[in-house]
PDB file of C-alpha atoms in Angstrom:
ATOM      1  CA  UNK N   1     -43.238  17.517  34.988  1.00  0.00           C
ATOM      2  CA  UNK N   2     -41.647  16.815  31.660  1.00  0.00           C
ATOM      3  CA  UNK N   3     -39.332  14.097  31.085  1.00  0.00           C
ATOM      4  CA  UNK N   4     -36.756  14.018  28.356  1.00  0.00           C
ATOM      5  CA  UNK N   5     -36.358  10.854  26.433  1.00  0.00           C
ATOM      6  CA  UNK N   6     -33.069  10.183  24.282  1.00  0.00           C
ATOM      7  CA  UNK N   7     -33.476   8.488  20.985  1.00  0.00           C
ATOM      8  CA  UNK N   8     -31.782   5.070  20.840  1.00  0.00           C
ATOM      9  CA  UNK N   9     -28.383   5.335  19.301  1.00  0.00           C
ATOM     10  CA  UNK N  10     -28.079   3.709  15.735  1.00  0.00           C
ATOM     11  CA  UNK N  11     -25.435   1.237  15.455  1.00  0.00           C
ATOM     12  CA  UNK N  12     -23.249   1.655  12.637  1.00  0.00           C
ATOM     13  CA  UNK N  13     -23.373  -0.391   9.402  1.00  0.00           C
ATOM     14  CA  UNK N  14     -20.147  -2.325  10.381  1.00  0.00           C
ATOM     15  CA  UNK N  15     -19.725  -5.408   8.300  1.00  0.00           C
ATOM     16  CA  UNK N  16     -22.280  -4.312   5.822  1.00  0.00           C
ATOM     17  CA  UNK N  17     -20.961  -0.936   5.234  1.00  0.00           C
ATOM     18  CA  UNK N  18     -19.362   0.432   2.022  1.00  0.00           C
ATOM     19  CA  UNK N  19     -16.199   0.694   3.812  1.00  0.00           C
ATOM     20  CA  UNK N  20     -15.890  -2.932   4.740  1.00  0.00           C
ATOM     21  CA  UNK N  21     -17.411  -4.110   1.668  1.00  0.00           C
ATOM     22  CA  UNK N  22     -15.341  -2.260  -0.783  1.00  0.00           C
ATOM     23  CA  UNK N  23     -12.133  -3.174   1.342  1.00  0.00           C
ATOM     24  CA  UNK N  24     -13.000  -7.028   1.348  1.00  0.00           C
ATOM     25  CA  UNK N  25     -13.675  -6.967  -2.330  1.00  0.00           C
ATOM     26  CA  UNK N  26     -10.741  -5.189  -3.438  1.00  0.00           C
ATOM     27  CA  UNK N  27      -8.491  -7.014  -1.156  1.00  0.00           C
ATOM     28  CA  UNK N  28      -9.424 -10.620  -2.167  1.00  0.00           C
ATOM     29  CA  UNK N  29      -9.436  -9.622  -5.974  1.00  0.00           C
ATOM     30  CA  UNK N  30      -5.581  -8.374  -5.476  1.00  0.00           C
ATOM     31  CA  UNK N  31      -4.627 -11.485  -3.416  1.00  0.00           C
ATOM     32  CA  UNK N  32      -6.175 -13.702  -6.164  1.00  0.00           C
ATOM     33  CA  UNK N  33      -3.632 -12.200  -8.729  1.00  0.00           C
ATOM     34  CA  UNK N  34      -0.764 -13.940  -6.725  1.00  0.00           C
ATOM     35  CA  UNK N  35      -2.017 -17.243  -8.605  1.00  0.00           C
ATOM     36  CA  UNK N  36      -2.709 -15.765 -12.027  1.00  0.00           C
ATOM     37  CA  UNK N  37      -0.495 -15.973 -14.986  1.00  0.00           C
ATOM     38  CA  UNK N  38       1.467 -12.433 -15.318  1.00  0.00           C
ATOM     39  CA  UNK N  39       3.470 -12.778 -18.261  1.00  0.00           C
ATOM     40  CA  UNK N  40       4.905 -15.265 -20.752  1.00  0.00           C
ATOM     41  CA  UNK N  41       8.221 -16.466 -20.059  1.00  0.00           C
ATOM     42  CA  UNK N  42      11.418 -15.255 -21.990  1.00  0.00           C
ATOM     43  CA  UNK N  43      11.794 -17.124 -25.132  1.00  0.00           C
ATOM     44  CA  UNK N  44       8.370 -18.630 -25.098  1.00  0.00           C
ATOM     45  CA  UNK N  45       8.962 -20.434 -21.727  1.00  0.00           C
ATOM     46  CA  UNK N  46       6.443 -21.178 -19.343  1.00  0.00           C
ATOM     47  CA  UNK N  47       3.969 -18.648 -17.744  1.00  0.00           C
ATOM     48  CA  UNK N  48       5.333 -16.517 -14.898  1.00  0.00           C
ATOM     49  CA  UNK N  49       3.034 -16.669 -11.783  1.00  0.00           C
ATOM     50  CA  UNK N  50       3.698 -14.571  -8.893  1.00  0.00           C
ATOM     51  CA  UNK N  51       3.449 -17.210  -6.287  1.00  0.00           C
ATOM     52  CA  UNK N  52       6.160 -19.144  -7.944  1.00  0.00           C
ATOM     53  CA  UNK N  53       8.630 -16.258  -7.151  1.00  0.00           C
ATOM     54  CA  UNK N  54       8.497 -17.046  -3.439  1.00  0.00           C
ATOM     55  CA  UNK N  55      11.481 -18.760  -2.326  1.00  0.00           C
ATOM     56  CA  UNK N  56      11.253 -20.702   1.103  1.00  0.00           C
ATOM     57  CA  UNK N  57      14.405 -22.713   0.779  1.00  0.00           C
ATOM     58  CA  UNK N  58      17.222 -22.025   1.113  1.00  0.00           C
ATOM     59  CA  UNK N  59      15.877 -19.819   4.146  1.00  0.00           C
ATOM     60  CA  UNK N  60      18.277 -16.759   3.697  1.00  0.00           C
ATOM     61  CA  UNK N  61      17.317 -13.270   4.959  1.00  0.00           C
ATOM     62  CA  UNK N  62      17.578 -11.554   1.550  1.00  0.00           C
ATOM     63  CA  UNK N  63      15.055 -14.398   0.080  1.00  0.00           C
ATOM     64  CA  UNK N  64      12.512 -13.759   3.308  1.00  0.00           C
ATOM     65  CA  UNK N  65      12.724  -9.904   2.740  1.00  0.00           C
ATOM     66  CA  UNK N  66      12.013 -10.467  -0.951  1.00  0.00           C
ATOM     67  CA  UNK N  67       9.001 -12.902   0.120  1.00  0.00           C
ATOM     68  CA  UNK N  68       7.832 -10.275   2.401  1.00  0.00           C
ATOM     69  CA  UNK N  69       7.610  -7.509  -0.178  1.00  0.00           C
ATOM     70  CA  UNK N  70       5.878  -9.788  -2.731  1.00  0.00           C
ATOM     71  CA  UNK N  71       3.341 -11.016  -0.261  1.00  0.00           C
ATOM     72  CA  UNK N  72       2.878  -7.641   1.252  1.00  0.00           C
ATOM     73  CA  UNK N  73       2.182  -6.164  -2.290  1.00  0.00           C
ATOM     74  CA  UNK N  74      -0.538  -8.781  -2.832  1.00  0.00           C
ATOM     75  CA  UNK N  75      -1.951  -9.164   0.543  1.00  0.00           C
ATOM     76  CA  UNK N  76      -1.781  -5.629   1.988  1.00  0.00           C
ATOM     77  CA  UNK N  77      -5.508  -5.026   0.711  1.00  0.00           C
ATOM     78  CA  UNK N  78      -6.509  -8.074   2.493  1.00  0.00           C
ATOM     79  CA  UNK N  79      -4.978  -7.195   5.763  1.00  0.00           C
ATOM     80  CA  UNK N  80      -6.431  -3.724   5.991  1.00  0.00           C
ATOM     81  CA  UNK N  81      -9.776  -5.409   4.964  1.00  0.00           C
ATOM     82  CA  UNK N  82      -9.624  -7.868   8.006  1.00  0.00           C
ATOM     83  CA  UNK N  83      -8.362  -5.124  10.377  1.00  0.00           C
ATOM     84  CA  UNK N  84     -11.624  -3.130   9.510  1.00  0.00           C
ATOM     85  CA  UNK N  85     -13.988  -6.026   9.664  1.00  0.00           C
ATOM     86  CA  UNK N  86     -12.765  -6.995  13.049  1.00  0.00           C
ATOM     87  CA  UNK N  87     -12.657  -3.313  14.213  1.00  0.00           C
ATOM     88  CA  UNK N  88     -16.284  -2.796  12.769  1.00  0.00           C
ATOM     89  CA  UNK N  89     -17.353  -6.037  14.668  1.00  0.00           C
ATOM     90  CA  UNK N  90     -15.687  -4.939  18.027  1.00  0.00           C
ATOM     91  CA  UNK N  91     -16.768  -1.204  17.410  1.00  0.00           C
ATOM     92  CA  UNK N  92     -13.420  -0.230  18.658  1.00  0.00           C
ATOM     93  CA  UNK N  93     -11.626   2.453  16.829  1.00  0.00           C
ATOM     94  CA  UNK N  94      -8.619   1.846  19.318  1.00  0.00           C
ATOM     95  CA  UNK N  95      -8.290  -1.815  17.742  1.00  0.00           C
ATOM     96  CA  UNK N  96      -8.166  -0.243  14.385  1.00  0.00           C
ATOM     97  CA  UNK N  97      -5.385   2.489  15.400  1.00  0.00           C
ATOM     98  CA  UNK N  98      -3.481  -0.284  16.991  1.00  0.00           C
ATOM     99  CA  UNK N  99      -3.147  -2.293  13.619  1.00  0.00           C
ATOM    100  CA  UNK N 100      -2.306   0.986  11.840  1.00  0.00           C
ATOM    101  CA  UNK N 101       0.352   1.804  14.078  1.00  0.00           C
ATOM    102  CA  UNK N 102       1.865  -1.755  14.004  1.00  0.00           C
ATOM    103  CA  UNK N 103       1.646  -1.814  10.242  1.00  0.00           C
ATOM    104  CA  UNK N 104       3.409   1.631   9.941  1.00  0.00           C
ATOM    105  CA  UNK N 105       6.321   0.501  12.171  1.00  0.00           C
ATOM    106  CA  UNK N 106       6.824  -2.938  10.770  1.00  0.00           C
ATOM    107  CA  UNK N 107       6.815  -1.395   7.043  1.00  0.00           C
ATOM    108  CA  UNK N 108       9.388   1.250   8.129  1.00  0.00           C
ATOM    109  CA  UNK N 109      11.555  -1.375   9.847  1.00  0.00           C
ATOM    110  CA  UNK N 110      11.555  -3.542   7.015  1.00  0.00           C
ATOM    111  CA  UNK N 111      11.946  -0.771   4.523  1.00  0.00           C
ATOM    112  CA  UNK N 112      14.842   0.554   6.444  1.00  0.00           C
ATOM    113  CA  UNK N 113      16.303  -2.981   6.594  1.00  0.00           C
ATOM    114  CA  UNK N 114      16.094  -3.544   2.840  1.00  0.00           C
ATOM    115  CA  UNK N 115      17.685  -0.107   2.155  1.00  0.00           C
ATOM    116  CA  UNK N 116      20.748  -1.026   4.531  1.00  0.00           C
ATOM    117  CA  UNK N 117      21.215  -4.545   3.308  1.00  0.00           C
ATOM    118  CA  UNK N 118      20.890  -3.165  -0.412  1.00  0.00           C
ATOM    119  CA  UNK N 119      23.853  -0.745   0.661  1.00  0.00           C
ATOM    120  CA  UNK N 120      25.849  -3.303   2.425  1.00  0.00           C
ATOM    121  CA  UNK N 121      25.952  -5.777  -0.464  1.00  0.00           C
ATOM    122  CA  UNK N 122      26.302  -3.496  -3.423  1.00  0.00           C
ATOM    123  CA  UNK N 123      28.709  -5.093  -5.577  1.00  0.00           C
ATOM    124  CA  UNK N 124      30.677  -2.075  -6.521  1.00  0.00           C
ATOM    125  CA  UNK N 125      30.622   1.608  -6.269  1.00  0.00           C
ATOM    126  CA  UNK N 126      28.147   2.093  -9.305  1.00  0.00           C
ATOM    127  CA  UNK N 127      25.644  -0.191  -7.710  1.00  0.00           C
ATOM    128  CA  UNK N 128      26.075   1.674  -4.323  1.00  0.00           C
ATOM    129  CA  UNK N 129      25.617   5.039  -5.870  1.00  0.00           C
ATOM    130  CA  UNK N 130      22.473   3.663  -7.791  1.00  0.00           C
ATOM    131  CA  UNK N 131      20.998   2.279  -4.443  1.00  0.00           C
ATOM    132  CA  UNK N 132      21.532   5.467  -2.617  1.00  0.00           C
ATOM    133  CA  UNK N 133      20.113   7.669  -5.216  1.00  0.00           C
ATOM    134  CA  UNK N 134      17.154   5.497  -5.633  1.00  0.00           C
ATOM    135  CA  UNK N 135      16.154   4.181  -1.953  1.00  0.00           C
ATOM    136  CA  UNK N 136      17.400   6.839  -0.072  1.00  0.00           C
ATOM    137  CA  UNK N 137      14.900   9.455  -1.353  1.00  0.00           C
ATOM    138  CA  UNK N 138      12.040   6.980  -1.478  1.00  0.00           C
ATOM    139  CA  UNK N 139      12.678   5.813   2.163  1.00  0.00           C
ATOM    140  CA  UNK N 140      12.608   9.383   3.456  1.00  0.00           C
ATOM    141  CA  UNK N 141       9.647  10.544   1.601  1.00  0.00           C
ATOM    142  CA  UNK N 142       7.789   7.559   2.787  1.00  0.00           C
ATOM    143  CA  UNK N 143       8.585   8.134   6.456  1.00  0.00           C
ATOM    144  CA  UNK N 144       7.864  11.898   5.966  1.00  0.00           C
ATOM    145  CA  UNK N 145       4.642  11.411   4.088  1.00  0.00           C
ATOM    146  CA  UNK N 146       3.153   9.130   6.726  1.00  0.00           C
ATOM    147  CA  UNK N 147       5.040  10.244   9.542  1.00  0.00           C
ATOM    148  CA  UNK N 148       4.111  13.983   9.590  1.00  0.00           C
ATOM    149  CA  UNK N 149       0.295  12.848   9.372  1.00  0.00           C
ATOM    150  CA  UNK N 150       0.638  10.795  12.398  1.00  0.00           C
ATOM    151  CA  UNK N 151       2.606  13.600  14.285  1.00  0.00           C
ATOM    152  CA  UNK N 152      -0.401  16.143  13.341  1.00  0.00           C
ATOM    153  CA  UNK N 153      -2.518  13.032  14.870  1.00  0.00           C
ATOM    154  CA  UNK N 154      -4.636  12.948  11.468  1.00  0.00           C
ATOM    155  CA  UNK N 155      -4.612   9.185  11.620  1.00  0.00           C
ATOM    156  CA  UNK N 156      -7.136   8.409   8.762  1.00  0.00           C
ATOM    157  CA  UNK N 157      -4.727  10.599   6.219  1.00  0.00           C
ATOM    158  CA  UNK N 158      -1.851   8.672   7.509  1.00  0.00           C
ATOM    159  CA  UNK N 159      -3.565   5.378   7.226  1.00  0.00           C
ATOM    160  CA  UNK N 160      -4.522   6.139   3.745  1.00  0.00           C
ATOM    161  CA  UNK N 161      -1.085   7.426   2.712  1.00  0.00           C
ATOM    162  CA  UNK N 162       0.333   4.218   4.092  1.00  0.00           C
ATOM    163  CA  UNK N 163      -1.827   2.035   1.920  1.00  0.00           C
ATOM    164  CA  UNK N 164      -1.273   4.120  -1.009  1.00  0.00           C
ATOM    165  CA  UNK N 165       2.701   3.603  -0.391  1.00  0.00           C
ATOM    166  CA  UNK N 166       1.893  -0.300  -0.298  1.00  0.00           C
ATOM    167  CA  UNK N 167       0.133   0.178  -3.850  1.00  0.00           C
ATOM    168  CA  UNK N 168       3.201   1.884  -5.103  1.00  0.00           C
ATOM    169  CA  UNK N 169       5.370  -0.506  -4.027  1.00  0.00           C
ATOM    170  CA  UNK N 170       3.169  -3.300  -5.528  1.00  0.00           C
ATOM    171  CA  UNK N 171       3.192  -1.551  -8.712  1.00  0.00           C
ATOM    172  CA  UNK N 172       6.857  -1.654  -8.752  1.00  0.00           C
ATOM    173  CA  UNK N 173       7.237  -5.207  -7.412  1.00  0.00           C
ATOM    174  CA  UNK N 174       4.871  -6.468 -10.233  1.00  0.00           C
ATOM    175  CA  UNK N 175       7.003  -4.565 -13.175  1.00  0.00           C
ATOM    176  CA  UNK N 176       9.919  -5.988 -11.574  1.00  0.00           C
ATOM    177  CA  UNK N 177       8.802  -9.362 -12.114  1.00  0.00           C
ATOM    178  CA  UNK N 178       8.124  -8.446 -15.962  1.00  0.00           C
ATOM    179  CA  UNK N 179      11.915  -7.683 -16.553  1.00  0.00           C
ATOM    180  CA  UNK N 180      13.451  -9.661 -19.038  1.00  0.00           C
ATOM    181  CA  UNK N 181      10.224 -11.651 -19.644  1.00  0.00           C
ATOM    182  CA  UNK N 182       7.914 -11.836 -22.577  1.00  0.00           C
ATOM    183  CA  UNK N 183       4.580 -10.491 -23.354  1.00  0.00           C
ATOM    184  CA  UNK N 184       2.319  -9.624 -20.604  1.00  0.00           C
ATOM    185  CA  UNK N 185      -0.928 -11.942 -20.011  1.00  0.00           C
ATOM    186  CA  UNK N 186      -4.184 -11.291 -18.490  1.00  0.00           C
ATOM    187  CA  UNK N 187      -3.277 -11.589 -15.029  1.00  0.00           C
ATOM    188  CA  UNK N 188      -1.076  -8.485 -15.378  1.00  0.00           C
ATOM    189  CA  UNK N 189      -4.516  -6.710 -16.433  1.00  0.00           C
ATOM    190  CA  UNK N 190      -6.397  -8.004 -13.547  1.00  0.00           C
ATOM    191  CA  UNK N 191      -3.579  -6.947 -11.079  1.00  0.00           C
ATOM    192  CA  UNK N 192      -3.646  -3.422 -12.296  1.00  0.00           C
ATOM    193  CA  UNK N 193      -7.556  -3.224 -12.273  1.00  0.00           C
ATOM    194  CA  UNK N 194      -7.333  -4.784  -8.578  1.00  0.00           C
ATOM    195  CA  UNK N 195      -4.784  -2.317  -7.433  1.00  0.00           C
ATOM    196  CA  UNK N 196      -6.913   0.672  -9.011  1.00  0.00           C
ATOM    197  CA  UNK N 197      -9.752  -0.777  -6.911  1.00  0.00           C
ATOM    198  CA  UNK N 198      -7.701  -0.856  -3.686  1.00  0.00           C
ATOM    199  CA  UNK N 199      -6.900   2.847  -4.033  1.00  0.00           C
ATOM    200  CA  UNK N 200     -10.725   3.545  -4.432  1.00  0.00           C
ATOM    201  CA  UNK N 201     -11.646   1.391  -1.512  1.00  0.00           C
ATOM    202  CA  UNK N 202      -8.928   3.160   0.753  1.00  0.00           C
ATOM    203  CA  UNK N 203     -10.086   6.577  -0.388  1.00  0.00           C
ATOM    204  CA  UNK N 204     -13.930   5.411   0.427  1.00  0.00           C
ATOM    205  CA  UNK N 205     -12.715   4.270   3.797  1.00  0.00           C
ATOM    206  CA  UNK N 206     -10.793   7.221   4.486  1.00  0.00           C
ATOM    207  CA  UNK N 207     -13.811   9.522   4.109  1.00  0.00           C
ATOM    208  CA  UNK N 208     -16.637   6.823   5.494  1.00  0.00           C
ATOM    209  CA  UNK N 209     -14.457   4.820   8.231  1.00  0.00           C
ATOM    210  CA  UNK N 210     -15.671   6.773  11.232  1.00  0.00           C
ATOM    211  CA  UNK N 211     -19.189   6.704  10.544  1.00  0.00           C
ATOM    212  CA  UNK N 212     -19.432   3.289   8.894  1.00  0.00           C
ATOM    213  CA  UNK N 213     -17.303   1.392  11.681  1.00  0.00           C
ATOM    214  CA  UNK N 214     -17.821   3.248  15.052  1.00  0.00           C
ATOM    215  CA  UNK N 215     -20.283   6.448  15.131  1.00  0.00           C
ATOM    216  CA  UNK N 216     -23.169   6.586  12.992  1.00  0.00           C
ATOM    217  CA  UNK N 217     -23.737   9.964  14.170  1.00  0.00           C
ATOM    218  CA  UNK N 218     -20.442  11.027  12.675  1.00  0.00           C
ATOM    219  CA  UNK N 219     -20.561  13.096   9.500  1.00  0.00           C
ATOM    220  CA  UNK N 220     -19.196  11.511   6.246  1.00  0.00           C
ATOM    221  CA  UNK N 221     -16.360  13.717   4.795  1.00  0.00           C
ATOM    222  CA  UNK N 222     -16.537  14.669   0.969  1.00  0.00           C
ATOM    223  CA  UNK N 223     -13.756  13.826  -1.211  1.00  0.00           C
ATOM    224  CA  UNK N 224     -12.019  17.262  -2.287  1.00  0.00           C
ATOM    225  CA  UNK N 225     -10.316  17.525  -5.519  1.00  0.00           C
ATOM    226  CA  UNK N 226      -8.022  20.337  -6.246  1.00  0.00           C
ATOM    227  CA  UNK N 227      -6.160  21.163  -9.330  1.00  0.00           C
ATOM    228  CA  UNK N 228      -2.874  21.060  -7.527  1.00  0.00           C
ATOM    229  CA  UNK N 229      -3.389  17.581  -6.275  1.00  0.00           C
ATOM    230  CA  UNK N 230      -4.608  16.410  -9.597  1.00  0.00           C
ATOM    231  CA  UNK N 231      -1.284  17.870 -10.965  1.00  0.00           C
ATOM    232  CA  UNK N 232       0.933  16.330  -8.507  1.00  0.00           C
ATOM    233  CA  UNK N 233      -0.279  12.899  -8.950  1.00  0.00           C
ATOM    234  CA  UNK N 234      -0.485  13.065 -12.634  1.00  0.00           C
ATOM    235  CA  UNK N 235       3.213  14.123 -12.785  1.00  0.00           C
ATOM    236  CA  UNK N 236       4.171  11.874  -9.992  1.00  0.00           C
ATOM    237  CA  UNK N 237       4.904   8.568 -11.800  1.00  0.00           C
ATOM    238  CA  UNK N 238       6.430  10.177 -14.964  1.00  0.00           C
ATOM    239  CA  UNK N 239       8.732  12.151 -12.837  1.00  0.00           C
ATOM    240  CA  UNK N 240       9.767   9.132 -10.729  1.00  0.00           C
ATOM    241  CA  UNK N 241      10.797   7.023 -14.052  1.00  0.00           C
ATOM    242  CA  UNK N 242      12.403  10.071 -15.353  1.00  0.00           C
ATOM    243  CA  UNK N 243      14.574  10.260 -12.249  1.00  0.00           C
ATOM    244  CA  UNK N 244      15.265   6.662 -12.318  1.00  0.00           C
ATOM    245  CA  UNK N 245      16.615   6.924 -16.040  1.00  0.00           C
ATOM    246  CA  UNK N 246      18.424  10.109 -15.153  1.00  0.00           C
ATOM    247  CA  UNK N 247      20.318   8.092 -12.255  1.00  0.00           C
ATOM    248  CA  UNK N 248      21.317   5.315 -14.766  1.00  0.00           C
ATOM    249  CA  UNK N 249      22.733   7.934 -17.302  1.00  0.00           C
ATOM    250  CA  UNK N 250      24.518   9.485 -14.211  1.00  0.00           C
ATOM    251  CA  UNK N 251      26.131   6.381 -13.057  1.00  0.00           C
ATOM    252  CA  UNK N 252      27.106   5.620 -16.790  1.00  0.00           C
ATOM    253  CA  UNK N 253      28.836   9.183 -16.963  1.00  0.00           C
ATOM    254  CA  UNK N 254      30.644   8.924 -13.398  1.00  0.00           C
ATOM    255  CA  UNK N 255      31.934   5.358 -14.228  1.00  0.00           C
ATOM    256  CA  UNK N 256      32.315   5.675 -17.821  1.00  0.00           C
TER     257      UNK N 256
END
C-alpha cells in the first residue's frame, strides 16, 4: 500500500525578504531627511530644516493639517515598511490589507478636508478659482486612480498607487518648502534620492509581496514596461507643471 507524503511547506522569507528590506532601507532614509538641511535661508539666513516647519503651538486646525501632510510626506515610507514587517511576522495578508484600507480612508479624509478648508478660507475670487482648478482635479484623480483598483479587488495595484500618490505629495511638499528661499543644500538631493528609492521599493513589493510575506509557493510577478506607460509617466510632471502655470495665466486674465 502506497502512502503519499506531502513535502513540508517552505516558510516565506518574511523579515529577511527583498520586500521588507527594501521598504525598511528606503523608509528610514526618507524619514532621516526630516533633519537634513534642505536649503539656505533667503538672504543668507539660517539653513532650513524640514522638521523646523512643524507647528505644534498654537494648536490650530490648519497647522495640524500642514503637520500631517509634512510628516506624511517624510514618514509614509517608514509606515508602510513597518506594516509590511508586522504582516510578515504574523504571516497575515489580512493585517496588511486592513492597514492599507485604513491608510487609504485616512488619506482620503484628510485630502477632502484640506481641499474643503482651502476653498472655505480663500481670501478672494482669484484664490478660490486657483484652489478649485488645482485641488479638485488632483483629488478626483487620486480617488479614481486608487479607488478603481480597490473596486476591481486589485489590492496590490491599489496599494502601490496610494504610495506613489504619497511620493508625489512629498515632491510637491519639498518644493513648497523651497519657495522664496536660497540655494538648495545636500539635504534636498538626499531627499530626492530617498523618494526614488521608495518608488523602487514599492514596485519591488508590489511584484514580490505575496511570495515574500505570506506564501512562498506564490509566483513572483515580473515587471511589465510598455511604451505607453513610459510615455505617460515621462509626460506627467511636465503636463502638471504646465497646467499649474496655465491656471496662473488664466487667473491673471480673468482678474486683470
